[in-house]
XYZ file of C-alpha atoms in Angstrom:
717
model
C 0.000 0.000 0.000
C 1.439 3.363 -1.043
C 1.813 6.004 1.685
C -0.860 8.678 1.643
C 0.311 11.860 -0.051
C 0.272 15.011 2.047
C -1.107 18.212 0.476
C 1.595 20.629 -0.653
C -0.451 23.821 -0.229
C 0.086 24.181 3.545
C 3.844 23.997 2.972
C 3.660 26.960 0.579
C 1.702 29.019 3.099
C 3.956 28.102 6.021
C 7.094 28.636 3.934
C 5.980 32.095 2.769
C 5.073 33.223 6.292
C 8.332 31.921 7.732
C 10.318 33.588 4.925
C 9.074 37.012 6.041
C 9.976 36.290 9.667
C 13.335 34.768 8.751
C 14.204 37.828 6.675
C 13.387 40.059 9.639
C 15.491 37.965 12.022
C 18.423 37.810 9.588
C 18.354 41.575 9.092
C 18.117 42.171 12.854
C 21.115 40.020 13.738
C 23.135 41.408 10.835
C 22.402 44.917 12.090
C 23.396 43.808 15.604
C 26.783 42.510 14.439
C 27.426 45.219 11.858
C 26.959 48.192 14.145
C 29.182 51.083 15.101
C 32.271 51.164 12.879
C 30.840 48.371 10.713
C 27.436 50.055 10.215
C 28.231 51.354 6.691
C 28.658 47.721 5.600
C 25.409 46.444 7.081
C 24.149 45.521 3.598
C 27.042 43.052 3.368
C 26.150 41.780 6.832
C 22.546 41.160 5.807
C 23.813 38.942 2.997
C 25.911 36.881 5.427
C 22.882 36.423 7.692
C 20.679 35.414 4.755
C 23.240 32.883 3.488
C 23.630 31.419 6.991
C 19.846 31.174 7.358
C 19.283 29.486 4.003
C 22.165 27.034 4.425
C 20.847 26.062 7.862
C 17.204 25.742 6.845
C 17.960 23.579 3.807
C 20.380 21.341 5.736
C 17.913 20.882 8.603
C 15.167 19.961 6.134
C 17.237 16.911 5.167
C 19.008 15.982 8.399
C 17.051 17.230 11.432
C 14.946 14.942 13.608
C 12.176 17.581 13.240
C 10.562 17.724 9.773
C 9.582 21.347 10.341
C 12.837 22.631 11.858
C 14.069 26.113 10.910
C 17.158 27.969 12.000
C 19.727 30.591 11.205
C 21.638 33.305 13.037
C 20.141 33.670 16.498
C 20.241 36.015 19.446
C 22.700 34.081 21.610
C 25.580 33.527 19.150
C 24.974 36.885 17.433
C 25.192 38.781 20.716
C 28.559 37.164 21.380
C 29.853 37.524 17.796
C 29.065 41.240 17.864
C 31.609 41.838 20.644
C 34.799 40.492 18.978
C 33.650 41.848 15.591
C 33.421 45.332 17.095
C 36.719 44.866 18.953
C 38.518 43.742 15.784
C 37.110 46.704 13.875
C 38.141 49.139 16.616
C 41.700 47.784 16.716
C 42.076 48.010 12.936
C 40.769 51.566 12.496
C 43.177 52.807 15.162
C 46.014 52.036 12.774
C 46.474 54.684 10.046
C 45.877 53.381 6.548
C 44.484 50.045 7.717
C 41.016 50.553 6.252
C 41.548 47.966 3.517
C 42.132 45.314 6.164
C 38.903 45.948 8.063
C 36.262 43.993 6.161
C 38.434 41.031 5.063
C 39.555 40.463 8.659
C 36.031 40.767 10.073
C 34.537 38.509 7.403
C 37.212 35.850 7.862
C 36.513 35.953 11.600
C 32.775 35.465 11.004
C 33.136 32.769 8.339
C 35.925 30.984 10.215
C 33.815 30.982 13.381
C 30.965 29.311 11.486
C 33.197 26.621 9.960
C 35.123 25.827 13.153
C 31.955 25.878 15.252
C 30.322 23.539 12.731
C 33.216 21.099 12.903
C 33.035 21.030 16.706
C 29.257 20.573 16.667
C 29.555 17.672 14.247
C 32.313 16.115 16.367
C 30.172 16.389 19.503
C 27.258 14.729 17.736
C 29.421 12.064 16.131
C 30.935 11.123 19.501
C 27.472 11.083 21.123
C 28.529 13.844 23.527
C 25.257 15.753 23.378
C 24.166 14.200 26.660
C 27.121 15.742 28.485
C 26.027 19.281 27.667
C 22.788 18.532 29.513
C 24.810 18.011 32.670
C 25.644 21.732 32.843
C 23.820 22.930 35.988
C 20.546 24.728 35.333
C 21.570 27.987 37.075
C 24.792 28.137 35.030
C 22.756 27.850 31.828
C 20.475 30.544 33.234
C 23.462 32.771 33.949
C 24.736 32.369 30.375
C 21.319 33.229 28.943
C 20.765 36.164 31.296
C 24.207 37.472 30.320
C 23.268 37.032 26.665
C 20.096 39.006 27.366
C 22.187 41.881 28.692
C 24.436 41.724 25.611
C 21.376 41.835 23.341
C 20.036 44.908 25.121
C 23.456 46.533 24.861
C 23.525 45.553 21.179
C 20.069 47.018 20.602
C 21.262 50.257 22.189
C 24.274 50.288 19.879
C 22.010 49.601 16.872
C 19.901 52.581 17.886
C 22.557 55.052 19.044
C 25.605 53.890 17.135
C 27.835 53.488 20.204
C 28.055 51.526 23.440
C 26.432 52.287 26.791
C 27.955 55.320 28.489
C 27.216 57.783 31.275
C 25.706 60.137 28.661
C 22.660 57.989 27.934
C 20.183 60.862 27.826
C 22.359 62.987 25.553
C 22.992 60.021 23.263
C 19.278 59.334 22.981
C 18.553 62.965 22.073
C 20.859 62.616 19.071
C 18.638 59.863 17.632
C 15.593 60.821 15.551
C 12.471 60.455 17.678
C 10.997 58.157 15.046
C 13.884 55.765 15.675
C 13.705 55.297 19.423
C 9.900 55.518 19.565
C 9.476 52.613 17.151
C 12.363 50.612 18.639
C 10.962 50.869 22.153
C 7.382 50.568 20.898
C 7.972 47.384 18.890
C 10.147 45.876 21.629
C 7.587 46.709 24.312
C 4.693 45.425 22.208
C 6.488 42.127 21.602
C 7.290 41.710 25.297
C 3.737 42.493 26.381
C 2.024 40.454 23.653
C 4.153 37.334 24.113
C 3.623 37.361 27.873
C -0.138 37.617 27.380
C -0.453 35.047 24.588
C 1.714 32.227 23.245
C 0.007 32.187 19.832
C 2.461 31.413 17.049
C 1.416 34.469 15.001
C 2.123 37.029 17.745
C 5.706 37.831 16.698
C 5.019 37.969 12.923
C 1.936 40.131 13.525
C 3.744 42.645 15.735
C 6.681 42.865 13.310
C 4.350 43.345 10.353
C 2.419 46.005 12.270
C 5.691 47.722 13.144
C 6.873 47.806 9.508
C 3.508 49.033 8.208
C 3.147 51.552 11.035
C 6.636 52.918 10.400
C 5.989 53.497 6.685
C 2.571 55.038 7.364
C 4.253 57.394 9.813
C 6.848 58.351 7.193
C 4.025 58.981 4.742
C 2.115 61.083 7.266
C 5.229 63.131 8.037
C 5.971 63.551 4.357
C 9.481 62.131 4.659
C 10.857 60.414 1.531
C 12.366 56.942 1.842
C 15.820 58.134 0.796
C 15.781 60.811 3.487
C 14.832 58.190 6.094
C 17.572 55.886 4.774
C 20.129 58.690 4.959
C 19.089 59.228 8.594
C 19.828 55.561 9.304
C 16.169 54.585 9.712
C 16.052 52.095 6.805
C 18.416 49.371 5.637
C 20.501 50.085 2.558
C 19.482 48.219 -0.616
C 21.159 44.905 -1.342
C 23.094 44.041 -4.478
C 24.339 40.775 -5.936
C 27.910 41.922 -5.522
C 27.394 42.206 -1.758
C 27.607 38.429 -1.336
C 30.842 37.813 0.525
C 32.503 34.403 0.880
C 35.862 33.222 2.244
C 36.954 32.748 -1.363
C 36.456 36.317 -2.590
C 38.370 37.966 0.249
C 41.851 39.439 -0.277
C 43.630 37.075 2.101
C 46.752 39.196 2.009
C 44.848 41.954 3.801
C 43.631 39.694 6.632
C 45.252 40.334 10.025
C 45.652 36.703 11.099
C 47.285 37.524 14.424
C 44.234 39.579 15.350
C 41.980 36.620 14.584
C 44.054 34.332 16.799
C 43.941 36.878 19.617
C 40.149 36.570 19.677
C 40.118 32.769 19.841
C 38.848 32.959 23.426
C 35.668 34.637 22.166
C 35.157 31.766 19.733
C 35.432 29.228 22.564
C 32.821 31.099 24.617
C 30.494 31.334 21.624
C 30.792 27.601 20.879
C 29.770 26.714 24.425
C 26.764 29.038 24.242
C 25.851 27.607 20.813
C 25.894 24.067 22.232
C 23.625 25.064 25.099
C 21.298 26.986 22.762
C 20.924 24.071 20.345
C 20.032 21.602 23.074
C 17.667 24.034 24.816
C 15.839 24.754 21.550
C 15.660 21.045 20.666
C 14.282 20.263 24.126
C 11.719 23.072 23.822
C 10.564 21.775 20.424
C 10.311 18.268 21.867
C 8.055 19.492 24.675
C 5.983 21.872 22.525
C 5.248 19.480 19.654
C 5.502 16.012 21.173
C 8.101 15.038 18.556
C 11.060 13.251 20.110
C 14.375 15.074 19.733
C 17.598 13.288 18.844
C 20.163 15.663 20.360
C 23.217 14.134 18.721
C 21.474 14.136 15.352
C 20.690 17.841 15.781
C 24.326 18.566 16.623
C 25.538 16.747 13.507
C 22.943 18.443 11.299
C 23.812 21.909 12.581
C 27.504 21.098 12.374
C 27.144 20.364 8.658
C 24.919 23.440 8.227
C 27.506 25.742 9.796
C 30.389 24.301 7.780
C 28.432 24.718 4.533
C 27.132 28.116 5.595
C 30.562 29.366 6.632
C 32.128 28.249 3.346
C 29.276 29.925 1.441
C 29.660 33.164 3.411
C 27.154 32.734 6.258
C 27.036 33.527 9.971
C 27.077 31.034 12.834
C 23.587 29.539 12.996
C 21.496 27.391 15.319
C 18.070 25.817 15.313
C 15.323 28.280 16.261
C 12.488 27.416 18.609
C 10.237 30.351 17.621
C 10.754 30.034 13.866
C 10.378 26.225 13.917
C 7.217 26.402 16.007
C 5.803 29.042 13.640
C 6.486 26.729 10.691
C 4.906 23.751 12.467
C 1.755 25.556 13.566
C 1.358 27.365 10.264
C 0.665 23.986 8.671
C 4.015 22.591 7.510
C 3.589 18.862 6.942
C 6.899 18.066 5.248
C 10.468 19.391 4.971
C 9.395 21.190 1.798
C 8.038 24.088 3.851
C 11.585 24.853 5.012
C 12.915 24.581 1.454
C 10.202 26.917 0.183
C 11.129 29.341 2.957
C 14.820 29.287 2.002
C 13.997 29.680 -1.698
C 11.813 32.720 -1.070
C 14.406 34.384 1.169
C 17.328 33.946 -1.228
C 15.037 34.853 -4.122
C 14.034 38.094 -2.409
C 17.685 38.967 -1.781
C 18.616 38.375 -5.435
C 15.537 39.453 -7.368
C 13.870 41.945 -5.005
C 16.668 43.612 -3.041
C 14.574 46.730 -2.733
C 12.096 44.841 -0.538
C 14.813 44.180 2.033
C 15.720 47.863 1.934
C 12.195 48.688 3.143
C 12.825 47.075 6.541
C 13.048 49.817 9.208
C 16.090 49.649 11.466
C 14.038 50.698 14.543
C 11.709 47.707 14.067
C 14.693 45.368 13.781
C 16.197 47.025 16.857
C 12.914 46.460 18.691
C 13.094 42.747 17.850
C 16.615 42.490 19.313
C 15.524 44.532 22.344
C 12.596 42.156 22.881
C 14.848 39.091 22.723
C 17.237 40.575 25.298
C 14.570 41.761 27.716
C 12.747 38.415 27.429
C 15.854 36.540 28.530
C 16.331 38.859 31.503
C 12.664 38.584 32.461
C 12.825 34.785 32.249
C 15.923 34.474 34.422
C 15.652 37.447 36.768
C 11.917 37.852 37.291
C 10.216 34.540 36.516
C 13.011 32.383 37.941
C 13.084 34.162 41.308
C 10.198 31.984 42.496
C 11.295 28.804 40.767
C 14.981 28.607 41.706
C 16.471 28.061 45.162
C 18.225 31.127 46.545
C 21.689 29.684 45.877
C 20.823 28.938 42.233
C 19.287 32.380 41.751
C 22.427 34.019 43.163
C 24.485 31.962 40.696
C 22.442 33.384 37.809
C 22.958 36.913 39.155
C 26.697 36.394 39.658
C 27.271 35.226 36.075
C 25.101 38.060 34.730
C 27.066 40.683 36.671
C 30.387 39.262 35.473
C 29.212 39.229 31.842
C 27.989 42.830 32.150
C 31.141 44.057 33.884
C 33.900 42.037 32.233
C 32.482 40.374 29.118
C 31.227 36.993 27.993
C 34.550 35.131 28.285
C 34.997 35.841 32.039
C 31.308 35.014 32.437
C 31.765 31.632 30.762
C 34.880 30.958 32.863
C 32.958 31.824 36.020
C 30.123 29.583 34.847
C 32.524 26.670 34.378
C 34.021 27.294 37.829
C 30.565 27.449 39.410
C 29.494 24.310 37.533
C 32.596 22.470 38.755
C 32.093 23.615 42.336
C 28.415 22.724 42.108
C 29.338 19.235 40.915
C 31.853 18.758 43.719
C 29.514 20.060 46.421
C 26.500 18.114 45.140
C 28.325 14.809 44.912
C 30.216 15.390 48.145
C 26.889 15.627 49.950
C 25.845 12.270 48.495
C 27.323 9.378 50.424
C 29.067 6.703 48.374
C 27.879 4.181 50.971
C 24.853 2.425 49.512
C 24.442 0.053 52.453
C 25.961 -0.525 55.894
C 25.586 -3.892 57.571
C 26.776 -6.279 60.248
C 26.293 -10.034 60.464
C 23.139 -9.279 62.429
C 21.560 -7.635 59.362
C 23.251 -9.278 56.374
C 24.922 -12.628 55.934
C 26.433 -14.654 53.146
C 24.473 -17.210 51.165
C 25.961 -20.030 53.229
C 23.250 -22.079 54.910
C 24.196 -22.389 58.576
C 22.577 -24.111 61.546
C 20.325 -22.140 63.845
C 22.975 -22.020 66.574
C 25.517 -20.381 64.265
C 22.949 -17.940 62.896
C 22.022 -16.979 66.430
C 25.692 -16.521 67.293
C 26.246 -14.269 64.241
C 23.207 -12.192 65.159
C 24.280 -11.888 68.771
C 27.851 -10.961 67.844
C 26.977 -8.900 64.752
C 29.148 -6.004 65.891
C 32.275 -8.110 65.396
C 31.961 -7.587 61.623
C 31.032 -4.355 59.844
C 30.427 -4.001 56.133
C 29.993 -1.209 53.578
C 28.568 -1.512 50.066
C 29.906 1.396 47.995
C 28.570 2.845 44.736
C 29.167 5.675 42.266
C 32.426 7.595 41.913
C 34.859 7.907 44.790
C 36.775 11.154 44.410
C 38.288 13.780 46.678
C 34.857 15.180 47.499
C 33.492 11.861 48.793
C 36.596 9.931 49.849
C 37.126 11.925 53.052
C 33.518 11.536 54.190
C 33.771 7.799 53.449
C 36.852 7.538 55.651
C 35.022 9.284 58.487
C 32.115 6.827 58.228
C 34.483 3.869 58.319
C 36.632 5.355 61.080
C 33.520 5.474 63.284
C 33.336 1.645 63.342
C 37.046 0.785 63.232
C 38.140 -0.906 66.426
C 34.591 -2.038 67.232
C 34.960 -5.344 65.411
C 37.416 -7.901 64.154
C 36.645 -7.619 60.428
C 35.661 -4.870 57.987
C 34.181 -5.833 54.607
C 34.080 -3.210 51.822
C 32.355 -4.047 48.537
C 33.392 -2.134 45.383
C 31.160 -3.899 42.853
C 28.991 -0.815 42.194
C 31.904 1.652 42.192
C 32.241 3.258 38.757
C 35.547 5.051 39.226
C 38.141 6.445 41.624
C 40.718 9.220 41.624
C 44.130 9.532 43.248
C 42.722 11.097 46.420
C 40.589 8.014 47.083
C 43.753 5.898 46.907
C 45.339 8.128 49.557
C 42.294 7.573 51.757
C 42.536 3.814 51.197
C 46.183 3.859 52.275
C 45.155 5.637 55.458
C 42.403 3.064 56.003
C 44.896 0.202 55.684
C 47.134 1.866 58.260
C 44.279 2.509 60.694
C 42.982 -1.061 60.304
C 46.442 -2.388 61.123
C 46.628 -0.231 64.235
C 43.188 -1.481 65.358
C 43.919 -5.165 64.520
C 40.967 -5.198 62.132
C 41.026 -7.557 59.151
C 40.106 -5.721 55.925
C 38.192 -7.625 53.251
C 37.790 -6.000 49.798
C 35.247 -7.504 47.414
C 33.936 -6.860 43.908
C 37.065 -5.140 42.573
C 37.158 -5.842 38.837
C 40.287 -5.829 36.686
C 39.767 -2.242 35.543
C 39.455 -0.908 39.088
C 42.337 -3.079 40.283
C 44.529 -1.637 37.507
C 43.467 1.872 38.502
C 44.551 1.239 42.094
C 47.878 -0.119 40.860
C 48.392 2.871 38.551
C 47.927 5.152 41.562
C 50.647 3.268 43.435
C 48.525 0.832 45.453
C 48.767 -2.771 44.171
C 46.067 -4.423 46.273
C 47.700 -7.856 46.114
C 50.564 -6.512 48.229
C 48.332 -5.155 51.007
C 47.132 -7.038 54.120
C 43.555 -6.902 52.832
C 41.887 -10.130 51.697
C 40.470 -9.889 48.139
C 37.390 -11.715 46.860
C 35.583 -11.543 43.537
C 32.185 -10.817 45.075
C 30.623 -9.752 48.346
C 29.113 -13.150 49.119
C 32.449 -14.967 49.051
C 34.168 -12.272 51.092
C 31.375 -12.230 53.642
C 31.400 -16.012 53.846
C 35.144 -16.016 54.551
C 34.819 -13.343 57.234
C 31.917 -15.177 58.890
C 33.878 -18.401 58.899
C 36.801 -16.676 60.597
C 34.479 -15.385 63.310
C 32.823 -18.785 63.719
C 36.081 -20.731 63.986
C 35.962 -20.713 67.768
C 32.190 -21.203 67.862
C 31.866 -24.078 65.402
C 32.738 -27.539 66.770
C 31.892 -30.647 64.771
C 28.350 -31.751 65.563
C 26.602 -35.095 65.687
C 23.374 -35.908 63.896
C 21.545 -35.957 67.212
C 22.782 -32.426 67.955
C 21.822 -31.238 64.479
C 18.238 -32.538 64.886
C 17.864 -30.547 68.145
C 15.152 -32.831 69.577
C 14.353 -32.269 73.274
C 14.228 -35.991 74.043
C 17.594 -37.759 73.665
C 15.917 -41.142 73.066
C 13.824 -39.682 70.222
C 16.960 -38.162 68.684
C 18.728 -41.533 68.851
C 15.728 -43.286 67.300
C 15.399 -40.727 64.489
C 19.143 -40.861 63.762
C 18.757 -44.550 63.061
C 16.818 -43.801 59.888
C 19.752 -41.746 58.461
C 22.909 -43.012 56.779
C 26.166 -41.142 57.483
C 28.324 -40.584 54.387
C 31.704 -38.922 53.789
C 32.139 -36.583 50.810
C 35.652 -35.868 49.498
C 36.434 -32.293 48.441
C 35.195 -31.613 44.903
C 32.836 -34.587 44.812
C 29.196 -33.983 43.958
C 26.543 -34.811 46.508
C 24.088 -34.810 43.603
C 23.824 -33.299 40.102
C 21.200 -31.228 38.375
C 18.494 -33.484 36.945
C 19.121 -36.320 39.419
C 16.017 -37.734 41.144
C 15.341 -36.139 44.523
C 15.240 -39.405 46.466
C 16.994 -38.192 49.639
C 17.605 -35.175 51.856
C 20.838 -34.464 53.708
C 21.955 -32.866 56.964
C 25.554 -31.637 56.870
C 27.456 -32.668 60.005
C 30.763 -31.009 59.275
C 32.639 -29.444 56.359
C 31.028 -27.251 53.710
C 29.185 -27.789 50.437
C 28.034 -25.288 47.793
C 25.198 -25.104 45.294
C 26.319 -24.403 41.713
C 24.253 -23.560 38.649
C 25.879 -24.408 35.314
C 24.537 -22.249 32.463
C 23.678 -24.528 29.564
C 25.632 -23.947 26.376
C 28.532 -22.218 28.144
C 31.317 -22.826 30.633
C 29.898 -20.292 33.074
C 29.080 -21.588 36.574
C 27.498 -19.478 39.288
C 27.734 -20.336 42.970
C 24.272 -19.800 44.416
C 24.710 -20.716 48.058
C 26.954 -22.439 50.597
C 25.969 -24.771 53.428
C 27.721 -25.286 56.746
C 27.350 -27.878 59.538
C 23.842 -28.462 60.848
C 22.020 -27.355 57.686
C 19.541 -29.270 55.520
C 20.317 -29.863 51.839
C 17.999 -30.967 49.033
C 14.759 -30.678 50.972
C 12.887 -28.691 48.265
C 13.155 -31.382 45.592
C 12.741 -34.106 48.218
C 9.378 -32.831 49.445
C 8.285 -31.559 46.020
C 9.231 -34.825 44.299
C 10.996 -32.814 41.584
C 14.392 -33.471 39.954
C 17.415 -31.690 41.352
C 17.612 -28.105 40.025
C 21.343 -27.529 40.636
C 24.629 -29.242 41.473
C 25.834 -29.574 45.068
C 29.555 -30.218 45.599
C 31.801 -30.442 48.650
C 34.143 -27.457 48.997
C 36.229 -29.278 51.613
C 36.161 -32.840 52.987
C 32.708 -33.091 54.559
C 30.344 -35.501 56.286
C 26.562 -35.638 55.932
C 23.617 -37.736 57.125
C 21.290 -38.961 54.348
C 17.590 -39.744 54.700
C 16.208 -41.656 51.713
C 12.564 -41.388 50.666
C 11.709 -45.010 51.471
C 13.205 -44.599 54.956
C 11.041 -41.506 55.550
C 7.932 -43.445 54.525
C 8.884 -46.243 56.905
C 9.359 -43.660 59.679
C 5.919 -42.133 59.018
C 4.351 -45.607 59.419
C 6.286 -46.865 62.431
C 6.874 -43.625 64.334
C 4.519 -40.880 63.072
C 5.412 -38.779 66.136
C 9.106 -38.734 65.138
C 8.161 -38.044 61.509
C 6.131 -35.029 62.671
C 9.124 -33.746 64.681
C 11.347 -34.157 61.607
C 8.874 -32.248 59.429
C 8.687 -29.517 62.097
C 12.498 -29.334 62.130
C 12.553 -28.865 58.339
C 9.790 -26.225 58.478
C 11.599 -24.271 61.214
C 14.799 -24.348 59.171
C 13.002 -23.040 56.075
C 11.263 -20.337 58.121
C 14.581 -19.170 59.584
C 16.054 -19.062 56.084
C 13.114 -16.962 54.856
C 13.413 -14.551 57.797
C 17.080 -14.034 56.992
C 16.291 -13.322 53.323
C 13.539 -10.873 54.276
C 15.869 -9.021 56.648
C 18.542 -8.746 53.961
C 15.963 -7.398 51.509
C 14.706 -4.885 54.071
C 18.242 -3.642 54.665
C 18.803 -3.197 50.929
C 15.596 -1.202 50.538
């Protein structure tokens, strides 16, 4: 069955609407970057923004996980790019006769930033590193975005006035035609108010359209010609085909390469903000549309888009939440809406350059002002009730640093705060998943009731810790303090590393100290669950565990079993069958023992094998046996449980009349008493009272085993 065709008409409508908005955004961000000294070349800047937008939109239409995704130059990267672009321009014009070097150097900085940023984005996506960016603490992201909001407001001021903030704000504003600042503030204020009242997707296009129409009606009412308004800086200059700049039509001999290298730090800051912006916008689209985002796919798509855009002469670009949502809600049902949008935008630039020249600078300034104020409102006003005080202060601190010292110090402070936040957060989380003694957790060795009672009564003679997560300098010291609190209170200390994911050198120092303290307190250390990778890490840090006094076991159960056995050495004499049966009447015990057969089991010999008929049960008198499960089709064998003197073996299959479910082998030379099924039936006929006592003995043993398992489960929960 052929897939149902989707109508193409909605894509034309959505593409046309988005083309108008994309043209406005591209012109706004070009005006933001090409301000001040670069303002006379803003027509060239508009071309770079248009090329970046079209390259991004077309690439996303093929590669994005969202069929309706749009993008291009955006507020966050543009606000940061504007700073080094202005700084480069200022440094060049200070040198006499360096005018010819101005535009080639600035353009190579912009195009090079796009290409290098694209390569890094693609690398991040290719290596599946998108998830790591999401680990940046929320308040640090908020601080970056609030700082970007400030930079956008400062950029809007520069677009309007022609120079940076200064103490002469009022005088600077008086020098601007009233029509300029009235429409800039009016459009910006209208966008802020309208978007906070309604989230309708047509709000921004409608306000921008109203601003453009209102501006031209005002010019008409005032009788001011378009050329006069353009000469006053109120309209964009007309575009021309020759304005299209690429890395390949620049006079490379005029480029000041050392100046570009000096601003590499600004590129690093911009790349970090671009990464955060891409993932935030992808997450927002995921939530708003219900379409699942593939973050690494978005990074690769935008990486390719920026490389292609930079080589074609475009600005650094990202995916856009507002423009993509507009496209989606305007009816786009295929990637063709984005391609229509790109075609209309590039077509307008080539075939109708006069239309672009009708865009009023104050309206574009109002759009940038709105974007900046919105970020500050989101992170300074709205977030004050949502964030804890410490997180809110982090946002404020990064904002102040960005405003006072620039984006690079702000990013550095953000990284420092993120690192400290990580250390503090994880230091407050204990790496101890579980603490236990033999009173609360025991090995899987089945022991007689007397030994279990002894272990419960003397539980404080063994302490254990199950560790998890990463042990680093922030958690290692607190771990040592927890362990130090029980050192000297017992004879053995068991530490399980099975759930530990990594260690650093400081944790090795703590472990050395623990070994020394344990030696001083005559406490036997038992380390369990240390895999080859962790063992090699210890050795690389100068602590080969094999050369320490600690006993090493592959898993917690074996280590705990060994430690229990050491404690029970003095409390575990060999027992007789009569003692194991624990009957109150000695004569009854003697009579019942007569139905059993005593057998010796050499070490390594099987008591029974999986699949054997369950025709007998056993009571272990001395030694130790273990239950093993052999995985069919492989050589893997898992030890399920161990049994010590006085315990019952094979009773489940015996009473259930089912074949043996596992192998039981003697770990050491052992002795057991065997009761065969025909002997039990004879006992039930001749001495039903003794048979009842035997059944009660088995039931009590099973109940004690179940209580122990329940207690272990309770401790783990």
